[in-house]
Amino acid sequence: MKYATKKYVIEREYPLSKEKIWALLADNNRLNLYIGLFPVKFSNAKKEERGIFFREAFAKVGGVIPLRWQEFPFQWEENKSYEVERRYLSGPIKHFTGGVELVDGGAESPGKTKVRLIAEFIPQNLLGLAAIPLTGYKSMLNTFNYLDEFLAGKTEDLFNAPQKKKNHQVDLVELERLEAVLRNWPVEADKIELLHTYIAERSDHDVAHMEPVRMAEEWQVDTDEVLRLLLYATKSGILNLSWNMICPNCRVSKSEQNSLSGVTREFHCDLCGINYDASFDQFVELNFSVHSSIRKAYAEVYCVGGPMITPHVKAQKVILRGESMRFPVPVQAEQLRLRVLQANDQVPLEGVSDAAEASITYSDAGWSEERVSPASEIIVHNSSNQDILVVLEQAAWSQNTITAAKVTAMQEFRDLFSSEVLSPDQQIGIDHVTILFTDLQGSTSLYETVGDANAYGQVNKHFDFLTKWIGNNRGSVVKTIGDAVMAVFHLPEDGLRAALEIQQNLVEFNKDKRDPIILKVGLHSGPAIAVTSNDRLDYFGRTVNLAARIQGEGTGGDIVFSRDYLDQPKLRALVEQNGAQMEAFPAKLKGIEGEVGLVRVCVGEKALRKII
């Protein structure tokens, strides 16, 4: 028997901006949990004959009625609308399409947004006919309840979106026991209280996938403070850590490893259909979760394709073979590009403009243009032999994640998790890292003057001194080589700031010492390779070699680095605000072809007269 389509359209108006409502309703994982839908297991992406991919999904309604369906990609325009299609393979429903539309209140209702929910169901049998108003329509009403509860909470913080009623169990005795261990570490008591409340009260998803950047925003504290807290909490047994491999295109986790030793150089994205080389800068991210001895929590999946899973995507649309689709260009967005999913063909946009529109064609040979002219709207024509899924997305990588490059450069991480290393056969690239080398000037004469024992003690104290200032600037000591130190930093400004503070504070370190030490410091930034050496995470490559050679150009009491550092406003400002004097000079470095332009910086007692 063929059943008629059941269509529902419900509208309500809310005193919230479209952007805020979008952030709430486009987070389908959190929304679906709240409105009472069921967790889902998804297959890898599969491709239908016309070219659009889908995932097979399996769930049980109420833990009893099995459902299987093909879920096709969400289609959306950010802050405006989204919809999804499901074709059922079993269960009481045959077909479903549904979504959300947001409309400004306009002059009649300024500051308000009309929320329109749309759903179309085709029942498979009498059970489906009866279930649609009881479950489908009820879910739509629960979506409005979600917005109502957010309003009732009188909060601006989207991180505090409404949660499902608490039914989890927390072993508070064990949590408090381990918090006593945590207090032995250099962690502020008020931060421990914040973490206690978070673990005890937040949803399973929040504590199974803890995001330091979002937690820092909610607590209004520095992200590095939260990251250090979570590292010490992990060492105390309160949390676990793991590593996610993130696809550089869709930017979704493709695998999770409990240790760096499980991270491989290459990984595969089923959605994009190609292999990628791992990169510590972007594609390997750190994840924290509550330890199961305190609370059993799982980040169950309710949706894998919703807009907020890929927030860098501003619009995503299916374009049928021979047809066209319009993409509005967001005014505030930068570094945009169009990309065809699966094929991964990309074309950059030159920017947004008041111009009415620009046009571009996609064929089996790829895009018709190398760049898209500035416009307020882009018309994409599909002249290929298949249907395609096109996204308009930001090309720039998000800064809201904790990457392996950042955390492995922290002294606390190296001290607490020295066993976190790559497997011996793996080499992972880092696109940009800063390496700092120091060396003692005249260390041989120091041993001759004060004797082996005294010199050895003074050298060890100088290692502690260096570790302090390197760690204070978000770096870490990789290793000592005789009297020299090699350190790593995630950002070049952190490395330069550490170098300046080392030379500035060396005067105090040398106070009352008969034979003061003199340091040569050099640093360089660029790509490197992370490997495991002598059971520790180490770095190799041209950047490391250059940093060592540059340090060798020091004369003592100075800092030497590449001249191109001063092309970066942040780095030049650091030097200038510290009252440093600079001298530019060329150098021929061993093993490096041609001359290299360097800069010598002196602070404190030693000064140069030549200013750049």
PDB file of C-alpha atoms in Angstrom, residues 83-338:
ATOM      1  CA  GLU A  83      18.159  20.463   5.143  1.00  0.00           C
ATOM      2  CA  VAL A  84      18.919  16.751   5.057  1.00  0.00           C
ATOM      3  CA  GLU A  85      17.518  13.735   3.177  1.00  0.00           C
ATOM      4  CA  ARG A  86      17.205  10.171   4.474  1.00  0.00           C
ATOM      5  CA  ARG A  87      16.136   7.151   2.397  1.00  0.00           C
ATOM      6  CA  TYR A  88      15.156   4.317   4.726  1.00  0.00           C
ATOM      7  CA  LEU A  89      16.128   0.708   4.036  1.00  0.00           C
ATOM      8  CA  SER A  90      14.180  -0.780   6.953  1.00  0.00           C
ATOM      9  CA  GLY A  91      11.782   0.338   9.652  1.00  0.00           C
ATOM     10  CA  PRO A  92       8.382   2.074   9.629  1.00  0.00           C
ATOM     11  CA  ILE A  93       9.509   5.149   7.596  1.00  0.00           C
ATOM     12  CA  LYS A  94      10.283   5.128   3.853  1.00  0.00           C
ATOM     13  CA  HIS A  95      11.645   8.626   3.292  1.00  0.00           C
ATOM     14  CA  PHE A  96      12.390  11.818   5.216  1.00  0.00           C
ATOM     15  CA  THR A  97      13.505  15.330   4.330  1.00  0.00           C
ATOM     16  CA  GLY A  98      13.662  18.100   6.880  1.00  0.00           C
ATOM     17  CA  GLY A  99      15.430  21.213   7.946  1.00  0.00           C
ATOM     18  CA  VAL A 100      15.442  24.723   9.328  1.00  0.00           C
ATOM     19  CA  GLU A 101      14.926  28.175   7.807  1.00  0.00           C
ATOM     20  CA  LEU A 102      15.807  31.428   9.586  1.00  0.00           C
ATOM     21  CA  VAL A 103      14.309  34.786   8.591  1.00  0.00           C
ATOM     22  CA  ASP A 104      15.058  38.230  10.001  1.00  0.00           C
ATOM     23  CA  GLY A 105      12.166  39.827  11.841  1.00  0.00           C
ATOM     24  CA  GLY A 106      12.676  42.968   9.741  1.00  0.00           C
ATOM     25  CA  ALA A 107      11.240  46.391  10.528  1.00  0.00           C
ATOM     26  CA  GLU A 108       8.144  44.866  12.122  1.00  0.00           C
ATOM     27  CA  SER A 109      10.138  42.766  14.603  1.00  0.00           C
ATOM     28  CA  PRO A 110      13.628  44.269  14.966  1.00  0.00           C
ATOM     29  CA  GLY A 111      16.134  42.095  16.810  1.00  0.00           C
ATOM     30  CA  LYS A 112      13.972  39.005  16.315  1.00  0.00           C
ATOM     31  CA  THR A 113      14.270  35.948  14.087  1.00  0.00           C
ATOM     32  CA  LYS A 114      11.529  33.765  12.662  1.00  0.00           C
ATOM     33  CA  VAL A 115      12.395  30.075  12.966  1.00  0.00           C
ATOM     34  CA  ARG A 116      10.661  27.797  10.479  1.00  0.00           C
ATOM     35  CA  LEU A 117      10.931  24.014  10.898  1.00  0.00           C
ATOM     36  CA  ILE A 118      10.026  21.867   7.899  1.00  0.00           C
ATOM     37  CA  ALA A 119       9.665  18.082   7.777  1.00  0.00           C
ATOM     38  CA  GLU A 120       8.273  15.667   5.185  1.00  0.00           C
ATOM     39  CA  PHE A 121       7.726  11.993   6.002  1.00  0.00           C
ATOM     40  CA  ILE A 122       6.621   9.111   3.802  1.00  0.00           C
ATOM     41  CA  PRO A 123       5.485   6.180   5.978  1.00  0.00           C
ATOM     42  CA  GLN A 124       6.393   2.628   5.008  1.00  0.00           C
ATOM     43  CA  ASN A 125       3.497   0.997   6.849  1.00  0.00           C
ATOM     44  CA  LEU A 126       0.744   1.582   9.404  1.00  0.00           C
ATOM     45  CA  LEU A 127       3.274   1.695  12.239  1.00  0.00           C
ATOM     46  CA  GLY A 128       5.078   4.540  10.462  1.00  0.00           C
ATOM     47  CA  LEU A 129       1.792   6.332   9.852  1.00  0.00           C
ATOM     48  CA  ALA A 130       1.062   6.214  13.585  1.00  0.00           C
ATOM     49  CA  ALA A 131       4.641   7.003  14.664  1.00  0.00           C
ATOM     50  CA  ILE A 132       5.133  10.169  12.596  1.00  0.00           C
ATOM     51  CA  PRO A 133       2.942  12.484  14.712  1.00  0.00           C
ATOM     52  CA  LEU A 134       4.147  10.846  17.925  1.00  0.00           C
ATOM     53  CA  THR A 135       7.880  11.027  17.206  1.00  0.00           C
ATOM     54  CA  GLY A 136       8.584  13.237  14.184  1.00  0.00           C
ATOM     55  CA  TYR A 137       6.207  16.057  15.068  1.00  0.00           C
ATOM     56  CA  LYS A 138       7.158  15.807  18.743  1.00  0.00           C
ATOM     57  CA  SER A 139      10.835  16.216  17.824  1.00  0.00           C
ATOM     58  CA  MET A 140       9.976  19.461  16.042  1.00  0.00           C
ATOM     59  CA  LEU A 141       8.224  20.761  19.157  1.00  0.00           C
ATOM     60  CA  ASN A 142      11.199  19.700  21.269  1.00  0.00           C
ATOM     61  CA  THR A 143      13.424  21.787  18.995  1.00  0.00           C
ATOM     62  CA  PHE A 144      11.431  24.864  19.993  1.00  0.00           C
ATOM     63  CA  ASN A 145      11.657  23.740  23.638  1.00  0.00           C
ATOM     64  CA  TYR A 146      15.447  23.763  23.144  1.00  0.00           C
ATOM     65  CA  LEU A 147      15.339  27.437  22.145  1.00  0.00           C
ATOM     66  CA  ASP A 148      12.844  28.236  24.919  1.00  0.00           C
ATOM     67  CA  GLU A 149      15.127  26.700  27.545  1.00  0.00           C
ATOM     68  CA  PHE A 150      18.125  28.617  26.215  1.00  0.00           C
ATOM     69  CA  LEU A 151      16.147  31.870  26.541  1.00  0.00           C
ATOM     70  CA  ALA A 152      14.976  30.945  30.025  1.00  0.00           C
ATOM     71  CA  GLY A 153      18.588  30.422  31.074  1.00  0.00           C
ATOM     72  CA  LYS A 154      19.281  34.110  30.331  1.00  0.00           C
ATOM     73  CA  THR A 155      22.785  33.378  29.113  1.00  0.00           C
ATOM     74  CA  GLU A 156      24.749  34.650  26.149  1.00  0.00           C
ATOM     75  CA  ASP A 157      27.138  31.730  26.348  1.00  0.00           C
ATOM     76  CA  LEU A 158      26.417  29.189  23.615  1.00  0.00           C
ATOM     77  CA  PHE A 159      28.686  26.734  25.406  1.00  0.00           C
ATOM     78  CA  ASN A 160      25.925  26.561  28.025  1.00  0.00           C
ATOM     79  CA  ALA A 161      23.300  25.417  25.553  1.00  0.00           C
ATOM     80  CA  PRO A 162      20.506  23.340  27.129  1.00  0.00           C
ATOM     81  CA  GLN A 163      21.455  19.775  27.986  1.00  0.00           C
ATOM     82  CA  LYS A 164      19.556  16.562  28.372  1.00  0.00           C
ATOM     83  CA  LYS A 165      18.411  15.962  31.950  1.00  0.00           C
ATOM     84  CA  LYS A 166      21.267  14.586  34.023  1.00  0.00           C
ATOM     85  CA  ASN A 167      21.167  10.839  34.512  1.00  0.00           C
ATOM     86  CA  HIS A 168      24.889  10.188  34.732  1.00  0.00           C
ATOM     87  CA  GLN A 169      26.716   8.909  37.790  1.00  0.00           C
ATOM     88  CA  VAL A 170      29.909  10.502  39.081  1.00  0.00           C
ATOM     89  CA  ASP A 171      32.140   8.821  41.648  1.00  0.00           C
ATOM     90  CA  LEU A 172      32.667  11.946  43.734  1.00  0.00           C
ATOM     91  CA  VAL A 173      34.755  10.108  46.330  1.00  0.00           C
ATOM     92  CA  GLU A 174      37.249   9.014  43.674  1.00  0.00           C
ATOM     93  CA  LEU A 175      37.177  12.440  42.009  1.00  0.00           C
ATOM     94  CA  GLU A 176      37.955  14.200  45.292  1.00  0.00           C
ATOM     95  CA  ARG A 177      40.721  11.688  46.078  1.00  0.00           C
ATOM     96  CA  LEU A 178      42.413  12.380  42.755  1.00  0.00           C
ATOM     97  CA  GLU A 179      41.886  16.127  43.147  1.00  0.00           C
ATOM     98  CA  ALA A 180      44.021  15.888  46.292  1.00  0.00           C
ATOM     99  CA  VAL A 181      46.772  14.459  44.050  1.00  0.00           C
ATOM    100  CA  LEU A 182      46.211  17.260  41.549  1.00  0.00           C
ATOM    101  CA  ARG A 183      46.728  19.879  44.282  1.00  0.00           C
ATOM    102  CA  ASN A 184      50.317  18.685  44.648  1.00  0.00           C
ATOM    103  CA  TRP A 185      51.012  20.041  41.166  1.00  0.00           C
ATOM    104  CA  PRO A 186      51.385  23.793  40.383  1.00  0.00           C
ATOM    105  CA  VAL A 187      47.655  24.287  39.721  1.00  0.00           C
ATOM    106  CA  GLU A 188      45.444  27.015  41.175  1.00  0.00           C
ATOM    107  CA  ALA A 189      42.699  25.817  43.544  1.00  0.00           C
ATOM    108  CA  ASP A 190      39.938  27.790  41.788  1.00  0.00           C
ATOM    109  CA  LYS A 191      40.767  26.063  38.472  1.00  0.00           C
ATOM    110  CA  ILE A 192      40.438  22.664  40.170  1.00  0.00           C
ATOM    111  CA  GLU A 193      36.980  23.695  41.401  1.00  0.00           C
ATOM    112  CA  LEU A 194      35.994  24.718  37.867  1.00  0.00           C
ATOM    113  CA  LEU A 195      37.118  21.339  36.549  1.00  0.00           C
ATOM    114  CA  HIS A 196      35.238  19.530  39.346  1.00  0.00           C
ATOM    115  CA  THR A 197      31.985  21.287  38.440  1.00  0.00           C
ATOM    116  CA  TYR A 198      32.537  20.637  34.741  1.00  0.00           C
ATOM    117  CA  ILE A 199      33.079  16.896  35.226  1.00  0.00           C
ATOM    118  CA  ALA A 200      30.149  16.557  37.619  1.00  0.00           C
ATOM    119  CA  GLU A 201      27.563  18.562  35.681  1.00  0.00           C
ATOM    120  CA  ARG A 202      28.276  18.667  31.964  1.00  0.00           C
ATOM    121  CA  SER A 203      26.828  16.295  29.382  1.00  0.00           C
ATOM    122  CA  ASP A 204      28.456  13.023  28.388  1.00  0.00           C
ATOM    123  CA  HIS A 205      29.572  14.541  25.080  1.00  0.00           C
ATOM    124  CA  ASP A 206      31.224  17.515  26.811  1.00  0.00           C
ATOM    125  CA  VAL A 207      33.258  15.404  29.245  1.00  0.00           C
ATOM    126  CA  ALA A 208      34.115  12.742  26.661  1.00  0.00           C
ATOM    127  CA  HIS A 209      35.435  15.362  24.255  1.00  0.00           C
ATOM    128  CA  MET A 210      36.837  18.251  26.306  1.00  0.00           C
ATOM    129  CA  GLU A 211      37.897  21.304  24.291  1.00  0.00           C
ATOM    130  CA  PRO A 212      40.445  23.495  26.127  1.00  0.00           C
ATOM    131  CA  VAL A 213      39.779  26.554  23.947  1.00  0.00           C
ATOM    132  CA  ARG A 214      36.020  26.495  24.542  1.00  0.00           C
ATOM    133  CA  MET A 215      36.503  25.761  28.250  1.00  0.00           C
ATOM    134  CA  ALA A 216      38.865  28.749  28.502  1.00  0.00           C
ATOM    135  CA  GLU A 217      36.268  30.975  26.845  1.00  0.00           C
ATOM    136  CA  GLU A 218      33.569  29.797  29.248  1.00  0.00           C
ATOM    137  CA  TRP A 219      35.776  30.228  32.320  1.00  0.00           C
ATOM    138  CA  GLN A 220      37.259  33.489  30.989  1.00  0.00           C
ATOM    139  CA  VAL A 221      40.840  32.383  31.572  1.00  0.00           C
ATOM    140  CA  ASP A 222      43.878  31.954  29.344  1.00  0.00           C
ATOM    141  CA  THR A 223      43.834  28.864  27.113  1.00  0.00           C
ATOM    142  CA  ASP A 224      47.342  27.868  28.195  1.00  0.00           C
ATOM    143  CA  GLU A 225      46.202  27.824  31.845  1.00  0.00           C
ATOM    144  CA  VAL A 226      43.380  25.428  30.962  1.00  0.00           C
ATOM    145  CA  LEU A 227      45.706  23.267  28.887  1.00  0.00           C
ATOM    146  CA  ARG A 228      48.193  22.991  31.755  1.00  0.00           C
ATOM    147  CA  LEU A 229      45.346  22.160  34.165  1.00  0.00           C
ATOM    148  CA  LEU A 230      44.143  19.337  31.897  1.00  0.00           C
ATOM    149  CA  LEU A 231      47.669  17.980  31.467  1.00  0.00           C
ATOM    150  CA  TYR A 232      48.221  17.851  35.228  1.00  0.00           C
ATOM    151  CA  ALA A 233      44.717  16.385  35.700  1.00  0.00           C
ATOM    152  CA  THR A 234      45.621  13.651  33.219  1.00  0.00           C
ATOM    153  CA  LYS A 235      48.822  12.891  35.095  1.00  0.00           C
ATOM    154  CA  SER A 236      46.773  12.737  38.331  1.00  0.00           C
ATOM    155  CA  GLY A 237      44.400  10.134  36.849  1.00  0.00           C
ATOM    156  CA  ILE A 238      41.331  12.370  36.460  1.00  0.00           C
ATOM    157  CA  LEU A 239      41.463  12.537  32.662  1.00  0.00           C
ATOM    158  CA  ASN A 240      42.684  10.549  29.671  1.00  0.00           C
ATOM    159  CA  LEU A 241      44.353  12.003  26.606  1.00  0.00           C
ATOM    160  CA  SER A 242      44.223  10.825  22.997  1.00  0.00           C
ATOM    161  CA  TRP A 243      45.224  12.029  19.547  1.00  0.00           C
ATOM    162  CA  ASN A 244      42.845  12.654  16.642  1.00  0.00           C
ATOM    163  CA  MET A 245      43.902  12.550  12.998  1.00  0.00           C
ATOM    164  CA  ILE A 246      42.079  15.414  11.266  1.00  0.00           C
ATOM    165  CA  CYS A 247      41.430  15.509   7.519  1.00  0.00           C
ATOM    166  CA  PRO A 248      42.853  18.790   6.129  1.00  0.00           C
ATOM    167  CA  ASN A 249      39.859  19.290   3.829  1.00  0.00           C
ATOM    168  CA  CYS A 250      36.693  18.258   5.670  1.00  0.00           C
ATOM    169  CA  ARG A 251      38.540  18.799   9.013  1.00  0.00           C
ATOM    170  CA  VAL A 252      36.767  15.919  10.721  1.00  0.00           C
ATOM    171  CA  SER A 253      38.521  13.320  12.892  1.00  0.00           C
ATOM    172  CA  LYS A 254      39.340  10.183  10.908  1.00  0.00           C
ATOM    173  CA  SER A 255      40.944   8.108  13.643  1.00  0.00           C
ATOM    174  CA  GLU A 256      41.771   8.328  17.327  1.00  0.00           C
ATOM    175  CA  GLN A 257      44.900   6.995  19.002  1.00  0.00           C
ATOM    176  CA  ASN A 258      45.514   6.670  22.736  1.00  0.00           C
ATOM    177  CA  SER A 259      49.214   7.400  22.302  1.00  0.00           C
ATOM    178  CA  LEU A 260      51.475   9.266  19.888  1.00  0.00           C
ATOM    179  CA  SER A 261      53.066   5.896  19.156  1.00  0.00           C
ATOM    180  CA  GLY A 262      49.872   4.967  17.317  1.00  0.00           C
ATOM    181  CA  VAL A 263      49.996   8.012  15.023  1.00  0.00           C
ATOM    182  CA  THR A 264      51.090   7.111  11.497  1.00  0.00           C
ATOM    183  CA  ARG A 265      52.654   9.267   8.831  1.00  0.00           C
ATOM    184  CA  GLU A 266      49.803   8.676   6.388  1.00  0.00           C
ATOM    185  CA  PHE A 267      46.046   8.371   6.915  1.00  0.00           C
ATOM    186  CA  HIS A 268      42.960   8.037   4.747  1.00  0.00           C
ATOM    187  CA  CYS A 269      39.759  10.129   4.563  1.00  0.00           C
ATOM    188  CA  ASP A 270      36.817   8.153   3.218  1.00  0.00           C
ATOM    189  CA  LEU A 271      34.829  11.354   2.632  1.00  0.00           C
ATOM    190  CA  CYS A 272      37.513  13.056   0.556  1.00  0.00           C
ATOM    191  CA  GLY A 273      38.614   9.751  -0.947  1.00  0.00           C
ATOM    192  CA  ILE A 274      42.360  10.326  -0.718  1.00  0.00           C
ATOM    193  CA  ASN A 275      45.338   9.747   1.585  1.00  0.00           C
ATOM    194  CA  TYR A 276      47.071  12.514   3.525  1.00  0.00           C
ATOM    195  CA  ASP A 277      50.423  12.947   5.213  1.00  0.00           C
ATOM    196  CA  ALA A 278      50.009  13.738   8.905  1.00  0.00           C
ATOM    197  CA  SER A 279      51.183  17.148  10.090  1.00  0.00           C
ATOM    198  CA  PHE A 280      51.751  18.123  13.718  1.00  0.00           C
ATOM    199  CA  ASP A 281      50.699  21.708  12.909  1.00  0.00           C
ATOM    200  CA  GLN A 282      47.145  20.983  11.855  1.00  0.00           C
ATOM    201  CA  PHE A 283      46.223  17.370  11.318  1.00  0.00           C
ATOM    202  CA  VAL A 284      47.077  15.831  14.710  1.00  0.00           C
ATOM    203  CA  GLU A 285      45.016  17.235  17.587  1.00  0.00           C
ATOM    204  CA  LEU A 286      45.014  16.518  21.315  1.00  0.00           C
ATOM    205  CA  ASN A 287      41.793  15.386  22.974  1.00  0.00           C
ATOM    206  CA  PHE A 288      40.944  15.023  26.682  1.00  0.00           C
ATOM    207  CA  SER A 289      38.197  12.905  28.252  1.00  0.00           C
ATOM    208  CA  VAL A 290      37.129  12.051  31.803  1.00  0.00           C
ATOM    209  CA  HIS A 291      38.634   8.864  33.210  1.00  0.00           C
ATOM    210  CA  SER A 292      36.179   5.961  33.373  1.00  0.00           C
ATOM    211  CA  SER A 293      36.968   5.395  37.076  1.00  0.00           C
ATOM    212  CA  ILE A 294      35.246   8.727  37.782  1.00  0.00           C
ATOM    213  CA  ARG A 295      32.484   8.772  35.197  1.00  0.00           C
ATOM    214  CA  LYS A 296      31.577   6.533  32.289  1.00  0.00           C
ATOM    215  CA  ALA A 297      30.892   8.916  29.429  1.00  0.00           C
ATOM    216  CA  TYR A 298      30.849   8.349  25.696  1.00  0.00           C
ATOM    217  CA  ALA A 299      30.698  10.920  22.901  1.00  0.00           C
ATOM    218  CA  GLU A 300      27.850   9.098  21.177  1.00  0.00           C
ATOM    219  CA  VAL A 301      27.173  10.120  17.594  1.00  0.00           C
ATOM    220  CA  TYR A 302      23.799  11.577  16.691  1.00  0.00           C
ATOM    221  CA  CYS A 303      24.877  13.229  13.450  1.00  0.00           C
ATOM    222  CA  VAL A 304      27.989  13.168  11.226  1.00  0.00           C
ATOM    223  CA  GLY A 305      27.100  15.755   8.619  1.00  0.00           C
ATOM    224  CA  GLY A 306      25.545  18.747  10.386  1.00  0.00           C
ATOM    225  CA  PRO A 307      26.837  22.272   9.643  1.00  0.00           C
ATOM    226  CA  MET A 308      28.576  22.807  13.011  1.00  0.00           C
ATOM    227  CA  ILE A 309      30.684  19.674  12.530  1.00  0.00           C
ATOM    228  CA  THR A 310      32.445  21.619   9.753  1.00  0.00           C
ATOM    229  CA  PRO A 311      32.010  25.268  10.839  1.00  0.00           C
ATOM    230  CA  HIS A 312      34.578  26.473   8.284  1.00  0.00           C
ATOM    231  CA  VAL A 313      32.039  25.586   5.540  1.00  0.00           C
ATOM    232  CA  LYS A 314      29.809  28.584   4.826  1.00  0.00           C
ATOM    233  CA  ALA A 315      27.594  26.833   2.285  1.00  0.00           C
ATOM    234  CA  GLN A 316      27.230  23.275   1.012  1.00  0.00           C
ATOM    235  CA  LYS A 317      24.978  22.345  -1.902  1.00  0.00           C
ATOM    236  CA  VAL A 318      24.282  19.480  -4.296  1.00  0.00           C
ATOM    237  CA  ILE A 319      24.382  20.579  -7.944  1.00  0.00           C
ATOM    238  CA  LEU A 320      22.764  18.104 -10.304  1.00  0.00           C
ATOM    239  CA  ARG A 321      24.351  17.328 -13.654  1.00  0.00           C
ATOM    240  CA  GLY A 322      23.612  20.121 -16.136  1.00  0.00           C
ATOM    241  CA  GLU A 323      22.209  22.470 -13.471  1.00  0.00           C
ATOM    242  CA  SER A 324      23.444  25.559 -11.596  1.00  0.00           C
ATOM    243  CA  MET A 325      23.386  26.786  -8.005  1.00  0.00           C
ATOM    244  CA  ARG A 326      23.942  30.167  -6.346  1.00  0.00           C
ATOM    245  CA  PHE A 327      26.366  30.685  -3.443  1.00  0.00           C
ATOM    246  CA  PRO A 328      26.124  33.972  -1.501  1.00  0.00           C
ATOM    247  CA  VAL A 329      29.558  35.224  -0.419  1.00  0.00           C
ATOM    248  CA  PRO A 330      29.703  36.049   3.329  1.00  0.00           C
ATOM    249  CA  VAL A 331      30.829  39.631   3.924  1.00  0.00           C
ATOM    250  CA  GLN A 332      32.943  38.884   7.015  1.00  0.00           C
ATOM    251  CA  ALA A 333      34.688  35.757   5.735  1.00  0.00           C
ATOM    252  CA  GLU A 334      38.285  35.738   4.452  1.00  0.00           C
ATOM    253  CA  GLN A 335      40.366  33.376   2.289  1.00  0.00           C
ATOM    254  CA  LEU A 336      37.373  31.619   0.777  1.00  0.00           C
ATOM    255  CA  ARG A 337      37.448  28.860  -1.797  1.00  0.00           C
ATOM    256  CA  LEU A 338      35.047  26.596  -3.689  1.00  0.00           C
TER     257      LEU A 338
END
